[in-house]
Amino acid sequence: MTRTRVGGLYRRQGFDVMEAGAPMDMWMVFGVHSSILPGADERFSFRRFPPGSVHRGG
C-alpha cells in the first residue's frame, strides 16, 4: 500500500495525518513544548479525543 493510500486509510479512521517530514509538538501529549521529527519521507498520525473523555482503545 502506498503512503498516500495509508494516509487516506488513517484519515477515514479519524486520525489527523501530518505532512511528510513535519515535526510533532509534544504539547498535546506531555504539556511541554518540544518536537520530535519523523524521517524525511515519513509522517506522523494521531487521534484527538475531547478533554475528559475515556478512551479504551480498539
PDB file of C-alpha atoms in Angstrom:
ATOM      1  CA  MET A   1       0.000   0.000   0.000  1.00  0.00           C
ATOM      2  CA  THR A   2       1.405   3.423  -0.934  1.00  0.00           C
ATOM      3  CA  ARG A   3       1.965   6.109   1.672  1.00  0.00           C
ATOM      4  CA  THR A   4      -0.818   8.212   0.112  1.00  0.00           C
ATOM      5  CA  ARG A   5      -3.298   5.362   0.441  1.00  0.00           C
ATOM      6  CA  VAL A   6      -2.179   4.679   4.014  1.00  0.00           C
ATOM      7  CA  GLY A   7      -2.769   8.359   4.868  1.00  0.00           C
ATOM      8  CA  GLY A   8      -6.303   8.106   3.473  1.00  0.00           C
ATOM      9  CA  LEU A   9      -6.930   4.960   5.496  1.00  0.00           C
ATOM     10  CA  TYR A  10      -5.815   6.696   8.703  1.00  0.00           C
ATOM     11  CA  ARG A  11      -7.962   9.762   7.926  1.00  0.00           C
ATOM     12  CA  ARG A  12     -11.051   7.579   7.417  1.00  0.00           C
ATOM     13  CA  GLN A  13     -10.401   6.058  10.851  1.00  0.00           C
ATOM     14  CA  GLY A  14     -10.437   9.521  12.479  1.00  0.00           C
ATOM     15  CA  PHE A  15      -6.703  10.231  12.580  1.00  0.00           C
ATOM     16  CA  ASP A  16      -5.013  13.507  11.679  1.00  0.00           C
ATOM     17  CA  VAL A  17      -2.149  12.824   9.263  1.00  0.00           C
ATOM     18  CA  MET A  18       0.671  15.352   9.182  1.00  0.00           C
ATOM     19  CA  GLU A  19       2.698  16.307   6.114  1.00  0.00           C
ATOM     20  CA  ALA A  20       5.812  14.237   5.386  1.00  0.00           C
ATOM     21  CA  GLY A  21       8.751  15.456   7.498  1.00  0.00           C
ATOM     22  CA  ALA A  22       6.592  17.774   9.658  1.00  0.00           C
ATOM     23  CA  PRO A  23       7.592  17.887  13.356  1.00  0.00           C
ATOM     24  CA  MET A  24       5.083  16.981  16.055  1.00  0.00           C
ATOM     25  CA  ASP A  25       4.822  19.319  19.047  1.00  0.00           C
ATOM     26  CA  MET A  26       4.584  17.165  22.172  1.00  0.00           C
ATOM     27  CA  TRP A  27       2.466  19.788  23.966  1.00  0.00           C
ATOM     28  CA  MET A  28      -0.687  17.797  23.188  1.00  0.00           C
ATOM     29  CA  VAL A  29       0.773  14.688  24.822  1.00  0.00           C
ATOM     30  CA  PHE A  30       3.014  15.870  27.680  1.00  0.00           C
ATOM     31  CA  GLY A  31       2.171  19.547  28.177  1.00  0.00           C
ATOM     32  CA  VAL A  32       5.736  20.510  27.257  1.00  0.00           C
ATOM     33  CA  HIS A  33       6.704  22.336  24.059  1.00  0.00           C
ATOM     34  CA  SER A  34       9.249  20.097  22.373  1.00  0.00           C
ATOM     35  CA  SER A  35       9.267  18.491  18.959  1.00  0.00           C
ATOM     36  CA  ILE A  36      10.042  15.109  17.518  1.00  0.00           C
ATOM     37  CA  LEU A  37      10.849  14.683  13.853  1.00  0.00           C
ATOM     38  CA  PRO A  38       9.929  11.816  11.538  1.00  0.00           C
ATOM     39  CA  GLY A  39      12.276  10.550   8.844  1.00  0.00           C
ATOM     40  CA  ALA A  40      12.453  12.748   5.725  1.00  0.00           C
ATOM     41  CA  ASP A  41       9.746  10.856   3.813  1.00  0.00           C
ATOM     42  CA  GLU A  42       7.763   9.665   6.841  1.00  0.00           C
ATOM     43  CA  ARG A  43       4.794  11.259   8.595  1.00  0.00           C
ATOM     44  CA  PHE A  44       3.065  11.120  11.967  1.00  0.00           C
ATOM     45  CA  SER A  45      -0.608  10.364  12.507  1.00  0.00           C
ATOM     46  CA  PHE A  46      -2.579  10.861  15.711  1.00  0.00           C
ATOM     47  CA  ARG A  47      -6.113  10.941  17.105  1.00  0.00           C
ATOM     48  CA  ARG A  48      -7.601  13.645  19.262  1.00  0.00           C
ATOM     49  CA  PHE A  49     -10.110  12.922  21.997  1.00  0.00           C
ATOM     50  CA  PRO A  50     -12.228  15.502  23.857  1.00  0.00           C
ATOM     51  CA  PRO A  51     -10.789  16.534  27.230  1.00  0.00           C
ATOM     52  CA  GLY A  52     -12.105  14.304  29.990  1.00  0.00           C
ATOM     53  CA  SER A  53     -13.191  11.536  27.636  1.00  0.00           C
ATOM     54  CA  VAL A  54     -12.258   7.976  28.421  1.00  0.00           C
ATOM     55  CA  HIS A  55     -10.729   6.044  25.537  1.00  0.00           C
ATOM     56  CA  ARG A  56     -10.489   2.296  25.893  1.00  0.00           C
ATOM     57  CA  GLY A  57      -8.670   1.645  22.626  1.00  0.00           C
ATOM     58  CA  GLY A  58      -9.637  -0.719  19.862  1.00  0.00           C
TER      59      GLY A  58
END
